[in-house]
Coordinates of C-alpha atoms and ligand atoms in Angstrom, one line a residue:
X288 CA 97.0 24.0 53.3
X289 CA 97.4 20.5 54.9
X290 CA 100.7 18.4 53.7
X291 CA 98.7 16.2 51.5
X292 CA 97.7 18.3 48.8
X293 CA 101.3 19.4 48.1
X294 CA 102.4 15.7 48.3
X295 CA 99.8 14.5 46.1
X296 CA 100.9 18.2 44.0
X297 CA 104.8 17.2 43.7
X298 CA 104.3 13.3 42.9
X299 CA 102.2 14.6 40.4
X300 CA 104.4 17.0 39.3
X301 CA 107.6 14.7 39.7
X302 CA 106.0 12.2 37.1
X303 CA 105.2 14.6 34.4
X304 CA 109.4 16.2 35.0
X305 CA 110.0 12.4 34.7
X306 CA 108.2 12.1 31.3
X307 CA 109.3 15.5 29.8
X308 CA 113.3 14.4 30.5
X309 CA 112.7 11.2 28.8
X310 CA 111.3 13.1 25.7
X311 CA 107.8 12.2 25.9
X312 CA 106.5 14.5 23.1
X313 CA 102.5 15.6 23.8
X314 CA 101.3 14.8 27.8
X315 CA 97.8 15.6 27.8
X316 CA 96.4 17.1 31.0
X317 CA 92.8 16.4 32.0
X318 CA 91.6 19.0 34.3
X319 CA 88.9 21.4 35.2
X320 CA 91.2 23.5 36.5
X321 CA 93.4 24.9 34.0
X322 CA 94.8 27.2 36.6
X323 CA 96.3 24.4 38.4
X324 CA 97.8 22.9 35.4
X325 CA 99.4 26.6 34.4
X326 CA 100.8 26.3 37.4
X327 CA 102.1 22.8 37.4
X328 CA 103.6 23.9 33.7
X329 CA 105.4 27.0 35.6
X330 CA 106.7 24.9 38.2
X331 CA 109.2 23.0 36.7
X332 CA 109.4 25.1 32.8
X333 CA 111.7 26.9 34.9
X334 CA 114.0 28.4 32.6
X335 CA 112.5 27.0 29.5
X336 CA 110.7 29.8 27.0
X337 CA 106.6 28.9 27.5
X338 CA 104.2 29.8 24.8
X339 CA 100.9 28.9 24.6
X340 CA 97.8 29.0 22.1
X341 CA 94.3 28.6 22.9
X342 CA 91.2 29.5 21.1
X343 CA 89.9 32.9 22.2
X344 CA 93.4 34.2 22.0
X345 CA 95.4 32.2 19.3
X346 CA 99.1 32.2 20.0
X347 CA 99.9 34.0 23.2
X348 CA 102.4 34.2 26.2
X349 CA 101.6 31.8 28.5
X350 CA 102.4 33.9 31.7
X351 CA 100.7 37.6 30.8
X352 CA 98.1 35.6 27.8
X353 CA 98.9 38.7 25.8
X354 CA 98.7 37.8 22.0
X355 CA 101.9 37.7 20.4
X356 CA 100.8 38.0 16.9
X357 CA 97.3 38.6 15.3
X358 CA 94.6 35.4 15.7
X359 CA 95.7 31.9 14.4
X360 CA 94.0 29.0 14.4
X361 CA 95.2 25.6 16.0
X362 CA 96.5 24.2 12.5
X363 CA 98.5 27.5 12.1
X364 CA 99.6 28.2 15.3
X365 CA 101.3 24.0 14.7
X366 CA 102.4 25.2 11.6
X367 CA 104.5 28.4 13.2
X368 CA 105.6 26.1 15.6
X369 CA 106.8 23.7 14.1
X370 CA 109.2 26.0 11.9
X371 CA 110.9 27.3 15.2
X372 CA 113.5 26.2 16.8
X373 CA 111.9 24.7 19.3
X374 CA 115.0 23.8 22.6
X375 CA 113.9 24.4 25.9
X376 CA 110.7 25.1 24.8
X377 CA 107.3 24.1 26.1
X378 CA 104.2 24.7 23.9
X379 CA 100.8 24.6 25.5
X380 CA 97.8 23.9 24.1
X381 CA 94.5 25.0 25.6
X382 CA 91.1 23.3 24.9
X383 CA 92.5 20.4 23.7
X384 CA 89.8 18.5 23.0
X385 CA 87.5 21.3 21.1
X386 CA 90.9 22.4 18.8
X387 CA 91.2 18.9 17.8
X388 CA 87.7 17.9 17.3
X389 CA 86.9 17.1 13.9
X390 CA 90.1 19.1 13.0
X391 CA 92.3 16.7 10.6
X392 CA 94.7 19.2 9.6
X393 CA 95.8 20.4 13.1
X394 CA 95.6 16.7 14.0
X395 CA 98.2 16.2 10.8
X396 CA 100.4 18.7 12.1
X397 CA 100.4 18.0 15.8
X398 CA 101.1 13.9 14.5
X399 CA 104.1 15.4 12.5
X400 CA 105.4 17.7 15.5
X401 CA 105.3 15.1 17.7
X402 CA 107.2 12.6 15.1
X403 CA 109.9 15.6 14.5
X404 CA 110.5 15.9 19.0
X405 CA 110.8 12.1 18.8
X406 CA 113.6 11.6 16.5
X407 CA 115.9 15.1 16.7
X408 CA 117.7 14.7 19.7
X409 CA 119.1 17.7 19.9
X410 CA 115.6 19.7 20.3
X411 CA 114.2 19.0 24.2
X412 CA 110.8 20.7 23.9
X413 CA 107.1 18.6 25.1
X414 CA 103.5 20.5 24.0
X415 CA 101.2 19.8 26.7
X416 CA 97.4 19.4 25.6
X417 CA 95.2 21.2 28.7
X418 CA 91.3 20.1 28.4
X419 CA 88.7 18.7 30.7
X420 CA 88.1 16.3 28.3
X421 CA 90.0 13.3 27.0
X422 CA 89.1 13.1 23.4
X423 CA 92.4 11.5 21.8
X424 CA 91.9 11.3 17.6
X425 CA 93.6 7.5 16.8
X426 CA 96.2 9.3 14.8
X427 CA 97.8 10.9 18.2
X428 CA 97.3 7.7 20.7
X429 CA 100.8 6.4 20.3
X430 CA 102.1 9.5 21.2
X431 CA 99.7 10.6 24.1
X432 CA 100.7 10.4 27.8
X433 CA 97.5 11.3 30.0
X434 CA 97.6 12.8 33.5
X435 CA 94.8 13.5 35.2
X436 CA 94.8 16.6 37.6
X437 CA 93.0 15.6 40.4
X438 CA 90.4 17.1 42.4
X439 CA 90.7 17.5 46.2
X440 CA 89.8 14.9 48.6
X441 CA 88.0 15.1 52.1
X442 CA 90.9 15.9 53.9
X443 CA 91.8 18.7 51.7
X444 CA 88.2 19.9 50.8
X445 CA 88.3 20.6 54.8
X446 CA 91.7 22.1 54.6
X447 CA 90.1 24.5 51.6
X448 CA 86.6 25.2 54.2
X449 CA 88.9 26.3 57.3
X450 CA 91.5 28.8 55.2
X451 CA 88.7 30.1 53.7
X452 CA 86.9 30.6 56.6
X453 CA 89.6 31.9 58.0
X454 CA 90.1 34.7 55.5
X455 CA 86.9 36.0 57.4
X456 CA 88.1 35.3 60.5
X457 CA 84.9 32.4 61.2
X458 CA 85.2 29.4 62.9
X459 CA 83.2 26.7 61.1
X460 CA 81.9 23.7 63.9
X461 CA 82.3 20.8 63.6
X462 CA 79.3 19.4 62.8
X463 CA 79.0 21.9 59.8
X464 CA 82.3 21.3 58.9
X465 CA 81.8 17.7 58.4
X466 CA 78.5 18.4 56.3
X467 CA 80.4 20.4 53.9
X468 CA 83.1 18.6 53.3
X469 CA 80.3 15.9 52.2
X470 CA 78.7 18.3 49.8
X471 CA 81.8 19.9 48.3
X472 CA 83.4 16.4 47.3
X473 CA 83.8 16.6 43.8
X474 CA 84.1 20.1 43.0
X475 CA 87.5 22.0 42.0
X476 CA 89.1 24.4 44.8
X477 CA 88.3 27.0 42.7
X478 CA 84.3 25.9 42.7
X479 CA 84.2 25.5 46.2
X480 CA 85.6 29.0 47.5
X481 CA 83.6 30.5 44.8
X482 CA 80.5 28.5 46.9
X483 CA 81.7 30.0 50.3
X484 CA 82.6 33.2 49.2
X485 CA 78.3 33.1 48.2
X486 CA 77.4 31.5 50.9
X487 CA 79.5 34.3 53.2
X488 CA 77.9 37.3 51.3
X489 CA 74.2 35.8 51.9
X490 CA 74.2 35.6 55.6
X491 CA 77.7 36.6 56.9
X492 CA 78.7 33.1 57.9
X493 CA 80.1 29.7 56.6
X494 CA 78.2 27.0 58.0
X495 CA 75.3 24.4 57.0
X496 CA 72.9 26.9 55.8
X497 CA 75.1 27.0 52.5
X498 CA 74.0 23.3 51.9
X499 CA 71.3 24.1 49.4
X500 CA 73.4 26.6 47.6
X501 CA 75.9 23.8 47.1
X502 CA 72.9 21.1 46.2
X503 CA 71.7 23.5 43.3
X504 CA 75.1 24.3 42.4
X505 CA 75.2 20.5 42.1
X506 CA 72.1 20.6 39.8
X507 CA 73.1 23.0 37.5
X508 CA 76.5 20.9 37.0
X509 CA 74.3 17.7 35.7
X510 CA 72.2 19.5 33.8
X511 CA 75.2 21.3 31.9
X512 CA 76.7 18.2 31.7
X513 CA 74.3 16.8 28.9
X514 CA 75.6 13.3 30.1
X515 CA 73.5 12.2 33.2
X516 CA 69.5 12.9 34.2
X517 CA 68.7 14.1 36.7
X518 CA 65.3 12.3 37.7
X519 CA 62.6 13.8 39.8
X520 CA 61.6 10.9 42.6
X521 CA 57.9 10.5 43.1
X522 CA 57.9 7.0 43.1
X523 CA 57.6 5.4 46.8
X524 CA 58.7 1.9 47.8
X525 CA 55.3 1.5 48.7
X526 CA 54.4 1.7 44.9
X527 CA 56.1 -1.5 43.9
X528 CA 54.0 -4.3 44.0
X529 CA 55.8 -7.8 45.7
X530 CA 59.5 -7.9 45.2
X531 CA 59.7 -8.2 48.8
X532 CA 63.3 -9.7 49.4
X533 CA 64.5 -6.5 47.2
X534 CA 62.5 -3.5 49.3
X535 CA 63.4 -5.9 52.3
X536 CA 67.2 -5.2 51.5
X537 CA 66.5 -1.9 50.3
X538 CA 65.3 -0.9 53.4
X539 CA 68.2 -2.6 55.5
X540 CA 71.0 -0.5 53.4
X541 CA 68.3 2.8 53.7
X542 CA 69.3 2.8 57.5
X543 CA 73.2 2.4 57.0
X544 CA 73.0 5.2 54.1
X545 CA 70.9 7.3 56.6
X546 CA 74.1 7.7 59.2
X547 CA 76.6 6.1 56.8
X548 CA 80.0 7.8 59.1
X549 CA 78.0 6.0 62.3
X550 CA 77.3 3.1 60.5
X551 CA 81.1 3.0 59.0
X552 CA 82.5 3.1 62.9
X553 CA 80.4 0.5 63.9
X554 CA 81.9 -1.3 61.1
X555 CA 79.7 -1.8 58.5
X556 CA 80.8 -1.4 55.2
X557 CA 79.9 1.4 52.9
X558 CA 77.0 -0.2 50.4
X559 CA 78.3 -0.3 46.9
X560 CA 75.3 -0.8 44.7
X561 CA 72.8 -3.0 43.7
X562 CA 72.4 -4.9 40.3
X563 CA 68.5 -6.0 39.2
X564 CA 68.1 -8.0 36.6
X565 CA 65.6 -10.0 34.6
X566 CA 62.1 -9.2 32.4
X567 CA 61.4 -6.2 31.0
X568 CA 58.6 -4.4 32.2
X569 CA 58.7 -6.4 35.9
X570 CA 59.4 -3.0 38.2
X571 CA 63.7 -3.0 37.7
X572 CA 63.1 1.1 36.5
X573 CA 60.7 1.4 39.3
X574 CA 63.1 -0.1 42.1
X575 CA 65.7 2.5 41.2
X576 CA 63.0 5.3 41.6
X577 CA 61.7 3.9 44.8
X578 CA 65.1 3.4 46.1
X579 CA 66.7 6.9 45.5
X580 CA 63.3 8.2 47.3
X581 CA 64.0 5.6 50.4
X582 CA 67.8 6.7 50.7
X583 CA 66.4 10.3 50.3
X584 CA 69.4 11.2 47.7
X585 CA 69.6 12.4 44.2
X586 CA 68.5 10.3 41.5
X587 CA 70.8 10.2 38.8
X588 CA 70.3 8.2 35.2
X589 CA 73.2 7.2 33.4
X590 CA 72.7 6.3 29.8
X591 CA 74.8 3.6 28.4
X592 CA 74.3 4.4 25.0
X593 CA 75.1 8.2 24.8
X594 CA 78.5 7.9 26.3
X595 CA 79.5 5.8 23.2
X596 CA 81.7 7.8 21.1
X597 CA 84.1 7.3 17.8
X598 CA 87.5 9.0 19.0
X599 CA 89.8 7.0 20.9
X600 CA 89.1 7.4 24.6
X601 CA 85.8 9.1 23.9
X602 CA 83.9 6.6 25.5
X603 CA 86.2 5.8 28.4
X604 CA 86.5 9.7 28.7
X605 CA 82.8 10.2 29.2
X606 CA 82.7 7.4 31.6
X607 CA 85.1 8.9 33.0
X608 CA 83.2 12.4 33.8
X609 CA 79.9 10.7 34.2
X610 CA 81.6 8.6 37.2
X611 CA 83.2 11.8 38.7
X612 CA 80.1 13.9 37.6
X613 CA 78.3 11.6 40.2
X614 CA 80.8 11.4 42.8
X615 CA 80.6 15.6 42.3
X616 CA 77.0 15.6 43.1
X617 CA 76.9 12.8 45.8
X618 CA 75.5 11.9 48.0
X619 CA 73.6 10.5 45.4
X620 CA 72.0 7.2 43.6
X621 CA 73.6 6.5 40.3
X622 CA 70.7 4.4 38.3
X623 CA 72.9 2.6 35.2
X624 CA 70.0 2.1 33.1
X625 CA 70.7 -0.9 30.3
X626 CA 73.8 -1.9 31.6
X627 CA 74.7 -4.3 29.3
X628 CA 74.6 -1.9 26.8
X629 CA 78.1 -1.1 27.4
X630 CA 79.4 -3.9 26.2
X631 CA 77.1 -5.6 23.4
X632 CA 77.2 -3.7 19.9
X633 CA 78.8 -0.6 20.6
X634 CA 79.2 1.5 17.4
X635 CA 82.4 1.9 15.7
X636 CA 83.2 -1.4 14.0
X637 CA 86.5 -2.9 14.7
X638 CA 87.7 -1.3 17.9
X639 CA 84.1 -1.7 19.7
X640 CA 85.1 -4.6 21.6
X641 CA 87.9 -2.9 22.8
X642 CA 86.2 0.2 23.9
X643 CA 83.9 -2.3 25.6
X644 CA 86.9 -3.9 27.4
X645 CA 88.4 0.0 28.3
X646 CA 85.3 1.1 29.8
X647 CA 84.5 -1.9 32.0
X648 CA 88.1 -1.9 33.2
X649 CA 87.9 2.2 34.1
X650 CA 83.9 1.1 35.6
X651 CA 85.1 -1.6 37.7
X652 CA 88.1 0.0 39.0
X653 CA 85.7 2.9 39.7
X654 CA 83.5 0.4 41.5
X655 CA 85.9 -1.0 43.7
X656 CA 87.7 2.5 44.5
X657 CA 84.7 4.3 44.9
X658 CA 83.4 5.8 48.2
X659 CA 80.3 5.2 49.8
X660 CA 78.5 8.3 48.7
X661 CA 77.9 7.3 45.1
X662 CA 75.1 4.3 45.1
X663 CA 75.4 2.4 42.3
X664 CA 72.1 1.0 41.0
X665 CA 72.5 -0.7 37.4
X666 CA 69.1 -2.4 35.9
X667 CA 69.8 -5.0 32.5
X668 CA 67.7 -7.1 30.3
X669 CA 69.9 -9.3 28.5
X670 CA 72.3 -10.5 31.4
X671 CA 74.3 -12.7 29.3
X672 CA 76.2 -9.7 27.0
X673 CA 77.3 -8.9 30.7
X674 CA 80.7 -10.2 31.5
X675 CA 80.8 -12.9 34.1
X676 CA 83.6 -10.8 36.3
X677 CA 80.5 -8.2 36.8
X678 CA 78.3 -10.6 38.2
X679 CA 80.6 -12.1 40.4
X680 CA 79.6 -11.3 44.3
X681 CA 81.9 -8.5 45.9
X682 CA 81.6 -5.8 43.0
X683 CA 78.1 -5.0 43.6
X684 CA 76.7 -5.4 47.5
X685 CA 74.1 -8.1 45.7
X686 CA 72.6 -8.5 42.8
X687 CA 68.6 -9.6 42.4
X688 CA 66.7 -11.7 39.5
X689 CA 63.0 -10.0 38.9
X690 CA 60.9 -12.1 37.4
X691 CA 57.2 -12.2 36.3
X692 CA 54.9 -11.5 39.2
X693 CA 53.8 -14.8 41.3
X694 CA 49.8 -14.3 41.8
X695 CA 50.3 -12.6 45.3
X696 CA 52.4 -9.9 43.6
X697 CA 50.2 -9.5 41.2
X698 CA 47.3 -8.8 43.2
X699 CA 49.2 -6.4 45.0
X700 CA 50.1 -5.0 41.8
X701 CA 46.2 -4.3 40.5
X702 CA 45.8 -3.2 43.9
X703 CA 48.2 -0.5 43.8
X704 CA 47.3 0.5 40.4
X705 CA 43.5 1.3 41.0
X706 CA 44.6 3.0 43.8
X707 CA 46.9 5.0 42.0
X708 CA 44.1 6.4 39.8
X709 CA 41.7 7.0 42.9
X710 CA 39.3 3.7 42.1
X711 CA 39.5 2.5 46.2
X712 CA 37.2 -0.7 45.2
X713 CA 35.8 -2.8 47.8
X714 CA 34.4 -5.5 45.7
X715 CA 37.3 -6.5 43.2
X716 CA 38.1 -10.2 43.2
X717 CA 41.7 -10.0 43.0
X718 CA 42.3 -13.8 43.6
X719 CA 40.4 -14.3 40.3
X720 CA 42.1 -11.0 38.7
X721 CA 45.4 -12.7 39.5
X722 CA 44.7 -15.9 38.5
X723 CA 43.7 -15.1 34.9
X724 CA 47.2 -12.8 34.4
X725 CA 50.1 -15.6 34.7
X726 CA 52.1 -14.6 32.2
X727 CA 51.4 -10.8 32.6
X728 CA 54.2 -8.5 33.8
X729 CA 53.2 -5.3 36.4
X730 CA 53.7 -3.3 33.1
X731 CA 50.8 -5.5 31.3
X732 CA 49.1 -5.0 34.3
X733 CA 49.5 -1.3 34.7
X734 CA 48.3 -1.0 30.8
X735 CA 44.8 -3.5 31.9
X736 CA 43.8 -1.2 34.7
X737 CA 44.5 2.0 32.8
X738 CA 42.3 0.5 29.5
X739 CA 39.6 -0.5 32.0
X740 CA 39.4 2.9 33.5
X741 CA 39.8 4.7 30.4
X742 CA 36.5 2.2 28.7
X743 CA 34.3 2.6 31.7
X744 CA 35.1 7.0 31.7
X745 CA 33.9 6.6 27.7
X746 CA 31.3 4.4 28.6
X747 CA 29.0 4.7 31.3
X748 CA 31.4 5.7 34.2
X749 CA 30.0 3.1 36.7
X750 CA 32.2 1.9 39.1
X751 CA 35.1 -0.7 37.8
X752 CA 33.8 -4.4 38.7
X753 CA 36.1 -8.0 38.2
X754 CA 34.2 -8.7 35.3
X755 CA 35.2 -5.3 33.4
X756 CA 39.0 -5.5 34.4
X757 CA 38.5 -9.3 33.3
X758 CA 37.0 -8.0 30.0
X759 CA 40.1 -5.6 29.4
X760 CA 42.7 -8.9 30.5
X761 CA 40.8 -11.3 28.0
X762 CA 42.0 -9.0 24.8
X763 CA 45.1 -8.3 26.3
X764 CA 48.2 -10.2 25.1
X765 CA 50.6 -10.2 27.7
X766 CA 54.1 -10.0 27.4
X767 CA 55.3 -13.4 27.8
X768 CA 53.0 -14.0 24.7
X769 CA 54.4 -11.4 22.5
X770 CA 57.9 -11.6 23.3
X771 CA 57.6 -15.1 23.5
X772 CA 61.1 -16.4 22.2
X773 CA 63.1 -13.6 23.8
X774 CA 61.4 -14.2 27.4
X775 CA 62.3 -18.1 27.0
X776 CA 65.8 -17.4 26.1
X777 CA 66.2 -15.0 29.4
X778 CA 64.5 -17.8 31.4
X779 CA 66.9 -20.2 30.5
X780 CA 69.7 -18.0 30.6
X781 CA 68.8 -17.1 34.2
X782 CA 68.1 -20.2 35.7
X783 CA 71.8 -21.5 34.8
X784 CA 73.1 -18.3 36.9
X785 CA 71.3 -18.9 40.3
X786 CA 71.2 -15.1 40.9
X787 CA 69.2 -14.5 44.0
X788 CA 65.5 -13.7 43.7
X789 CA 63.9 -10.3 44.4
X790 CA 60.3 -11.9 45.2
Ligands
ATP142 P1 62.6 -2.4 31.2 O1 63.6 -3.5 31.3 O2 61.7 -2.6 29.9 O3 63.0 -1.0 31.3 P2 61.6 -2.5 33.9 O4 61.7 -3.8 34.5 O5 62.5 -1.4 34.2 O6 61.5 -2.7 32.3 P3 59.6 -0.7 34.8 O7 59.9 0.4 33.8 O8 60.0 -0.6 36.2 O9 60.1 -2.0 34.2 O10 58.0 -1.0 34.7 C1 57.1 -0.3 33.8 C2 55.9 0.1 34.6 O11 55.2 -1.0 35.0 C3 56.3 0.8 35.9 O12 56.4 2.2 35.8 C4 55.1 0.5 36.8 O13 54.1 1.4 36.6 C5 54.7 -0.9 36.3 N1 55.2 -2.0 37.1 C6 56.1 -2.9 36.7 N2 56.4 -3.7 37.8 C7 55.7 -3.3 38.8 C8 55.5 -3.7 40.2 N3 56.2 -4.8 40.6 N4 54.7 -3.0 41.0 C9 54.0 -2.0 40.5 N5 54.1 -1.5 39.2 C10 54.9 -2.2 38.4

């Protein structure tokens, strides 16, 4: 294994020996890989007694995981402990995150272990919390260190692809190599020798056939996940009526994306993301669609509002595994749906400005660290709950204003619409169509040509005429109408930000 992993392995490892010396009482280890963290543990408890309790066993030996005394639950197992004499000890904690949840007296207990390492001197002993999860009750945050295990990185995914290949004495090319390092990024070790060790027993070799396996591996992991969508692509850019300077740029950052290592040493930068913003209903869910299907990558939908959470770090923790959840499954398009969602009313009273503040700090840091593989797409309504650092150029590649469709766009939008539901009509007068919808976004479009269609099929199914459609648009109130207030307060907050125009 290259030099790398062990040095990123013994800083890591240095800086938890640093915190257990200086009596830092519960360090909470976020990994997926609780192997590697028994490890870690082993490495320098050297000497010290280890015991450990996690749910399916209750208290148990850390190094065999034989049961050392008939099942306890967390609160007990805290209780036992914290009647020993506890020097030299470390206790581990497994499943962190599901022991505590909802769990008040083990929380109690932990709280009043932790005080008890803190003040007696003479006891050196540190419990180490083991989840994938951060989920950190309020009562415990003061006395919480987090580390975060992390997961390999190209050079080290490579490292992983040629020992293992090696155990089966294959030489992977270089071509394929480079194709699954790309794939495996974001998976454990452990995850991605499981995935060659399939991909050997289908077909005797290691090489780019095992791409799909890894893809639906990838699928599964989202789905699983509960927090990210994956969203089927059948929209094209083709289906987006106007909007031109956004396909326009869409289609420039396509052809980087397409060869992004080529494009990279020619010097181009990796594309971060796009932001759209502006009226609802005015194609910004449609963009994302049509973009993942021009990059030909995954589509995946963050929701703001599910990551919100009531325990401390619950939010910024599922931020957290969305964000990695992506990078696991790019290549890919991250769609932020609702952005500003994340920081306008979150639940949770006092501290929800706070949480708002933790999770924009972990997102742009995320942003600006990121690779190129995840592309960010975030759509918003009400761009003024976003703060002003977000909208500043450099953390997204640009960011585009959508506003109602000029008449061009929304001929082009009718247009695209009675095509969509197979009415090719010579004889429409769009220019008139157009003319009599100011006001109307393509959503209030959309909803005329589908009413039309749907009157004529009850009525006498003759061909759809201008005057019909015109019919359908007199009765319809458009959204500029009905949401009259709200759209003025977005025009006016829009115009003082001189965002560029997608049209
Ligand atoms: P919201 O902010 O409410 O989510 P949005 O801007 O994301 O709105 P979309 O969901 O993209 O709006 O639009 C709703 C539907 O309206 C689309 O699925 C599409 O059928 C139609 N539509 C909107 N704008 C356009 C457009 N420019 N071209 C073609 N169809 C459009």
């Amino acid at each position: 294994m290259m030099v790398n992993i062990m040095n990123r392995a013994i800083a890591l490892s240095e800086t938890l020996r640093t915190h257990v010396e200086s009596h830092y009482p519960l360090l909470y280890l976020v990994t997926f890989e609780e192997n590697k963290a028994d490890s870690l543990i082993r490495e320098f408890g050297v000497g010290r007694k280890i015991l450990e309790w996690n749910m399916a066993g209750g208290i148990v030996d850390f190094a065999s995981k034989h049961p050392l005394s008939s099942y306890c639950d967390l609160s007990s197992a805290l209780e036992t402990f914290s009647s020993m004499e506890l020097d030299n000890h470390f206790l581990v904690i497994k499943d962190a995150h599901l022991a505590l949840l909802d769990n008040p007296l083990s929380v109690a207990r932990l709280k009043a272990l932790a005080n008890k390492l803190i003040h007696d001197d003479t006891t050196l002993a540190t419990v180490f919390l083991v989840s994938n999860q951060v989920l950190v009750p309020p009562e415990l945050e003061k006395f919480i260190t987090l580390f975060e295990l992390p997961l390999p990185n190209e050079q080290e995914i490579r490292a992983i692809i040629v020992d293992h290949a090696g155990l089966y004495d294959i030489t992977v090319s270089d071509h394929d190599l480079s194709a699954l390092t790309l794939a495996f990024r974001g998976l454990s070790e452990h995850e991605i020798r499981h995935l060659l060790n399939r991909g050997y027993q289908q077909d005797g070799n290691i090489d780019k056939d095992d791409l799909a396996l890894v893809y639906s591996e990838k699928e599964q992991i989202v789905k699983k996940s509960g927090i990210l969508d994956m969203i089927p692509r059948h929209e094209s850019i083709d289906s987006i009526g106007g909007l031109e300077q956004l396909k326009a740029w869409l289609r420039q950052k396509a052809k980087v994306l397409a060869d992004l290592p080529g494009a990279q040493a020619f010097g181009v930068d990796a594309p971060k993301g796009v932001m759209i913003v502006g009226m609802p209903g005015c194609g910004k869910s449609l963009a994302a669609k049509a973009a993942a299907t021009l990059f030909e990558l995954p589509l995946l939908r963050l929701d703001i509002g599910s990551l919100l959470g009531k325990y401390v770090g619950e939010s910024e923790g599922n931020m957290r595994r969305a964000l990695k959840l992506a990078e696991a499954v790019s290549p890919c398009v991250l769609w932020i749906d609702e952005l500003e969602k994340a920081f306008v009313g979150i639940a949770g009273g006092n501290n929800g400005s706070e949480v708002a503040i933790r999770l924009f700090g972990h997102f742009l840091t995320w942003m600006q660290e990121k690779s190129g593989a995840v592309f960010v797409l975030a759509t918003a309504n009400d761009i003024s709950a976003l703060p002003p650092e977000l909208l500043r150029k450099g953390r997204f590649d640009e960011i585009f204003y959508v506003d109602f469709p000029v008449p061009d766009e929304r001929k082009a939008i009718f247009r695209i619409h009675l095509e969509k539901r197979n009415q090719r009509l010579t004889d429409i007068d769009y220019a008139q169509l157009a003319a009599k919808t100011d006001g109307f976004t393509g959503a209030d479009i959309e909803a005329v040509v589908k009413e039309t269609i749907e009157q004529a099929f009850v009525g006498d199914k003759a061909a759809l005429t201008t005057e019909r459609i015109l019919c359908v648009i007199e009765a319809t109130d458009p959204l500029k109408i009905v949401m009259k207030d709200k759209v003025q307060e977005y025009e006016a907050k829009f115009k003082n930000l001189h965002i560029k125009k997608a049209s």
